[in-house]
GROMACS .gro file of C-alpha atoms in nm:
model
  217
    1UNK     CA    1   1.563  -0.345  -0.434
    2UNK     CA    2   1.187  -0.326  -0.507
    3UNK     CA    3   1.077   0.010  -0.647
    4UNK     CA    4   0.843   0.199  -0.412
    5UNK     CA    5   0.487   0.265  -0.518
    6UNK     CA    6   0.465   0.615  -0.665
    7UNK     CA    7   0.178   0.813  -0.515
    8UNK     CA    8   0.029   1.130  -0.662
    9UNK     CA    9  -0.155   1.359  -0.416
   10UNK     CA   10  -0.427   1.594  -0.540
   11UNK     CA   11  -0.559   1.857  -0.297
   12UNK     CA   12  -0.619   2.226  -0.363
   13UNK     CA   13  -0.502   2.313  -0.008
   14UNK     CA   14  -0.121   2.329  -0.017
   15UNK     CA   15  -0.086   2.255   0.353
   16UNK     CA   16  -0.308   1.948   0.332
   17UNK     CA   17  -0.119   1.823   0.029
   18UNK     CA   18   0.212   1.854   0.213
   19UNK     CA   19   0.068   1.681   0.520
   20UNK     CA   20  -0.045   1.385   0.310
   21UNK     CA   21   0.290   1.385   0.133
   22UNK     CA   22   0.465   1.342   0.467
   23UNK     CA   23   0.248   1.043   0.557
   24UNK     CA   24   0.312   0.881   0.219
   25UNK     CA   25   0.688   0.937   0.234
   26UNK     CA   26   0.703   0.787   0.583
   27UNK     CA   27   0.558   0.462   0.449
   28UNK     CA   28   0.833   0.211   0.360
   29UNK     CA   29   0.660   0.090   0.043
   30UNK     CA   30   0.560   0.431  -0.099
   31UNK     CA   31   0.714   0.745  -0.243
   32UNK     CA   32   0.518   1.067  -0.291
   33UNK     CA   33   0.539   1.257  -0.617
   34UNK     CA   34   0.511   1.637  -0.612
   35UNK     CA   35   0.154   1.713  -0.501
   36UNK     CA   36  -0.080   1.886  -0.746
   37UNK     CA   37  -0.365   2.125  -0.672
   38UNK     CA   38  -0.601   2.096  -0.970
   39UNK     CA   39  -0.769   1.841  -1.193
   40UNK     CA   40  -0.574   1.976  -1.491
   41UNK     CA   41  -0.239   1.929  -1.316
   42UNK     CA   42  -0.340   1.582  -1.203
   43UNK     CA   43  -0.437   1.478  -1.557
   44UNK     CA   44  -0.097   1.592  -1.686
   45UNK     CA   45   0.089   1.405  -1.412
   46UNK     CA   46  -0.112   1.089  -1.472
   47UNK     CA   47  -0.062   1.110  -1.848
   48UNK     CA   48   0.313   1.168  -1.841
   49UNK     CA   49   0.435   1.017  -1.512
   50UNK     CA   50   0.189   0.725  -1.464
   51UNK     CA   51   0.178   0.704  -1.084
   52UNK     CA   52   0.079   0.376  -0.918
   53UNK     CA   53  -0.177   0.534  -0.685
   54UNK     CA   54  -0.373   0.859  -0.674
   55UNK     CA   55  -0.488   1.025  -0.350
   56UNK     CA   56  -0.753   1.274  -0.456
   57UNK     CA   57  -0.992   1.518  -0.292
   58UNK     CA   58  -1.348   1.506  -0.424
   59UNK     CA   59  -1.438   1.874  -0.460
   60UNK     CA   60  -1.179   2.078  -0.647
   61UNK     CA   61  -1.192   2.428  -0.799
   62UNK     CA   62  -1.174   2.303  -1.157
   63UNK     CA   63  -1.372   1.981  -1.139
   64UNK     CA   64  -1.480   1.662  -0.968
   65UNK     CA   65  -1.225   1.425  -0.816
   66UNK     CA   66  -1.457   1.128  -0.854
   67UNK     CA   67  -1.492   1.186  -1.228
   68UNK     CA   68  -1.113   1.207  -1.251
   69UNK     CA   69  -1.076   0.871  -1.075
   70UNK     CA   70  -1.334   0.715  -1.306
   71UNK     CA   71  -1.147   0.829  -1.617
   72UNK     CA   72  -0.784   0.807  -1.500
   73UNK     CA   73  -0.731   0.434  -1.537
   74UNK     CA   74  -0.514   0.405  -1.223
   75UNK     CA   75  -0.582   0.296  -0.865
   76UNK     CA   76  -0.708   0.573  -0.639
   77UNK     CA   77  -0.810   0.656  -0.284
   78UNK     CA   78  -1.056   0.943  -0.243
   79UNK     CA   79  -1.019   1.178   0.054
   80UNK     CA   80  -1.297   1.423   0.132
   81UNK     CA   81  -1.496   1.599   0.401
   82UNK     CA   82  -1.807   1.469   0.223
   83UNK     CA   83  -1.957   1.197   0.441
   84UNK     CA   84  -2.296   1.159   0.271
   85UNK     CA   85  -2.387   0.815   0.144
   86UNK     CA   86  -2.453   0.918  -0.219
   87UNK     CA   87  -2.103   1.066  -0.253
   88UNK     CA   88  -1.941   0.758  -0.100
   89UNK     CA   89  -2.143   0.527  -0.329
   90UNK     CA   90  -2.049   0.737  -0.632
   91UNK     CA   91  -1.683   0.724  -0.531
   92UNK     CA   92  -1.684   0.347  -0.500
   93UNK     CA   93  -1.869   0.309  -0.831
   94UNK     CA   94  -1.591   0.512  -0.992
   95UNK     CA   95  -1.343   0.239  -0.903
   96UNK     CA   96  -1.177   0.393  -0.595
   97UNK     CA   97  -0.999   0.134  -0.381
   98UNK     CA   98  -1.060   0.337  -0.064
   99UNK     CA   99  -1.240   0.638   0.083
  100UNK     CA  100  -1.127   0.849   0.380
  101UNK     CA  101  -1.348   1.109   0.546
  102UNK     CA  102  -1.170   1.428   0.662
  103UNK     CA  103  -1.053   1.487   0.925
  104UNK     CA  104  -0.886   1.153   0.993
  105UNK     CA  105  -0.602   1.027   1.208
  106UNK     CA  106  -0.264   0.970   1.048
  107UNK     CA  107  -0.286   0.597   1.111
  108UNK     CA  108  -0.603   0.575   0.899
  109UNK     CA  109  -0.415   0.672   0.582
  110UNK     CA  110  -0.111   0.466   0.686
  111UNK     CA  111  -0.338   0.164   0.729
  112UNK     CA  112  -0.488   0.212   0.384
  113UNK     CA  113  -0.143   0.239   0.231
  114UNK     CA  114  -0.039  -0.078   0.417
  115UNK     CA  115  -0.330  -0.273   0.275
  116UNK     CA  116  -0.283  -0.132  -0.073
  117UNK     CA  117   0.087  -0.222  -0.076
  118UNK     CA  118   0.011  -0.579   0.031
  119UNK     CA  119  -0.266  -0.603  -0.229
  120UNK     CA  120  -0.029  -0.483  -0.502
  121UNK     CA  121   0.234  -0.733  -0.389
  122UNK     CA  122  -0.016  -1.017  -0.422
  123UNK     CA  123  -0.135  -0.922  -0.771
  124UNK     CA  124   0.202  -0.808  -0.910
  125UNK     CA  125   0.334  -0.920  -1.247
  126UNK     CA  126   0.162  -1.099  -1.533
  127UNK     CA  127   0.119  -1.443  -1.376
  128UNK     CA  128  -0.213  -1.623  -1.368
  129UNK     CA  129  -0.394  -1.588  -1.036
  130UNK     CA  130  -0.585  -1.861  -0.856
  131UNK     CA  131  -0.926  -1.776  -0.713
  132UNK     CA  132  -0.782  -1.795  -0.362
  133UNK     CA  133  -0.519  -1.539  -0.465
  134UNK     CA  134  -0.791  -1.303  -0.583
  135UNK     CA  135  -1.000  -1.361  -0.269
  136UNK     CA  136  -0.703  -1.296  -0.043
  137UNK     CA  137  -0.600  -0.981  -0.229
  138UNK     CA  138  -0.953  -0.836  -0.207
  139UNK     CA  139  -0.984  -0.929   0.160
  140UNK     CA  140  -0.656  -0.754   0.241
  141UNK     CA  141  -0.749  -0.447   0.037
  142UNK     CA  142  -1.076  -0.410   0.228
  143UNK     CA  143  -0.927  -0.486   0.569
  144UNK     CA  144  -1.084  -0.828   0.613
  145UNK     CA  145  -0.779  -1.042   0.545
  146UNK     CA  146  -0.674  -1.092   0.906
  147UNK     CA  147  -0.742  -0.959   1.256
  148UNK     CA  148  -0.603  -0.614   1.323
  149UNK     CA  149  -0.291  -0.622   1.540
  150UNK     CA  150  -0.216  -0.296   1.718
  151UNK     CA  151   0.131  -0.423   1.808
  152UNK     CA  152   0.229  -0.504   1.449
  153UNK     CA  153   0.413  -0.225   1.269
  154UNK     CA  154   0.353  -0.122   0.910
  155UNK     CA  155   0.689  -0.266   0.810
  156UNK     CA  156   0.614  -0.598   0.979
  157UNK     CA  157   0.287  -0.618   0.785
  158UNK     CA  158   0.479  -0.567   0.461
  159UNK     CA  159   0.733  -0.831   0.564
  160UNK     CA  160   0.453  -1.081   0.625
  161UNK     CA  161   0.294  -0.994   0.290
  162UNK     CA  162   0.632  -1.049   0.121
  163UNK     CA  163   0.652  -1.397   0.273
  164UNK     CA  164   0.301  -1.483   0.154
  165UNK     CA  165   0.235  -1.857   0.155
  166UNK     CA  166   0.594  -1.954   0.080
  167UNK     CA  167   0.932  -1.909   0.241
  168UNK     CA  168   1.214  -1.663   0.181
  169UNK     CA  169   1.547  -1.543   0.313
  170UNK     CA  170   1.596  -1.205   0.480
  171UNK     CA  171   1.766  -1.079   0.163
  172UNK     CA  172   1.472  -1.185  -0.054
  173UNK     CA  173   1.220  -1.026   0.183
  174UNK     CA  174   1.422  -0.704   0.189
  175UNK     CA  175   1.424  -0.689  -0.191
  176UNK     CA  176   1.048  -0.748  -0.216
  177UNK     CA  177   0.959  -0.487   0.048
  178UNK     CA  178   1.223  -0.230  -0.046
  179UNK     CA  179   1.426  -0.235   0.277
  180UNK     CA  180   1.779  -0.346   0.358
  181UNK     CA  181   1.863  -0.707   0.440
  182UNK     CA  182   1.958  -0.605   0.794
  183UNK     CA  183   1.623  -0.432   0.852
  184UNK     CA  184   1.434  -0.731   0.712
  185UNK     CA  185   1.640  -0.963   0.933
  186UNK     CA  186   1.557  -0.758   1.241
  187UNK     CA  187   1.182  -0.766   1.172
  188UNK     CA  188   1.189  -1.138   1.087
  189UNK     CA  189   1.374  -1.214   1.410
  190UNK     CA  190   1.115  -1.020   1.610
  191UNK     CA  191   0.830  -1.202   1.435
  192UNK     CA  192   1.002  -1.537   1.497
  193UNK     CA  193   1.041  -1.452   1.867
  194UNK     CA  194   0.665  -1.397   1.884
  195UNK     CA  195   0.611  -1.725   1.691
  196UNK     CA  196   0.439  -1.539   1.406
  197UNK     CA  197   0.692  -1.684   1.161
  198UNK     CA  198   0.908  -1.995   1.178
  199UNK     CA  199   1.273  -2.035   1.083
  200UNK     CA  200   1.380  -2.315   0.852
  201UNK     CA  201   1.735  -2.416   0.762
  202UNK     CA  202   1.832  -2.492   0.404
  203UNK     CA  203   2.171  -2.652   0.347
  204UNK     CA  204   2.355  -2.557   0.028
  205UNK     CA  205   2.670  -2.678  -0.142
  206UNK     CA  206   2.898  -2.493   0.103
  207UNK     CA  207   2.751  -2.678   0.400
  208UNK     CA  208   2.656  -2.353   0.572
  209UNK     CA  209   2.280  -2.343   0.632
  210UNK     CA  210   2.069  -2.054   0.504
  211UNK     CA  211   1.794  -1.922   0.728
  212UNK     CA  212   1.457  -1.927   0.555
  213UNK     CA  213   1.140  -1.779   0.701
  214UNK     CA  214   0.775  -1.872   0.659
  215UNK     CA  215   0.450  -1.759   0.820
  216UNK     CA  216   0.328  -2.011   1.076
  217UNK     CA  217   0.009  -2.184   0.965
   0.00000   0.00000   0.00000
């Protein structure tokens, strides 16, 4: 089973940190680490636990979240009540992969996590990437990879990302996404019923065909 992306949350407000933790833990591809409330705590967690993604406030009692992101060497999404253009530009220059303005709806953070998980899936490992792989990964990360579908669940989006341009069985999709084979099968069947994916049969040595799934072109 694919390991979930480990997410560190940095916010000096305990209640906000726990709220964000709940959103992260509800995402099928993510797992929240214990939230931290200061730059110093965040630096220690990053140094010793090496999270995959940091969710950080900008203004903190002991320092600047943007400076932390710039120096941390890990992917990060900045979350702040600051909506002025200079702060947003500074955040993006620091290397942040996303910026959310407080207050925001739950689905805004869920959507960012969806896109980040798909982006990470596309650039995983040490393989060489084609230019089209890079273009697709960046488009997905910035929400320009495909039209938004309000009827498509977060898990279905991850299932489609796991299929990519190839084909896979329900068991393989489940392993890539981090869900059970039965759950992957259920989502694949629903996508096939809506003609989003197609089902292909592969015959093996036993003579019993294996169902393979691929995104319809």
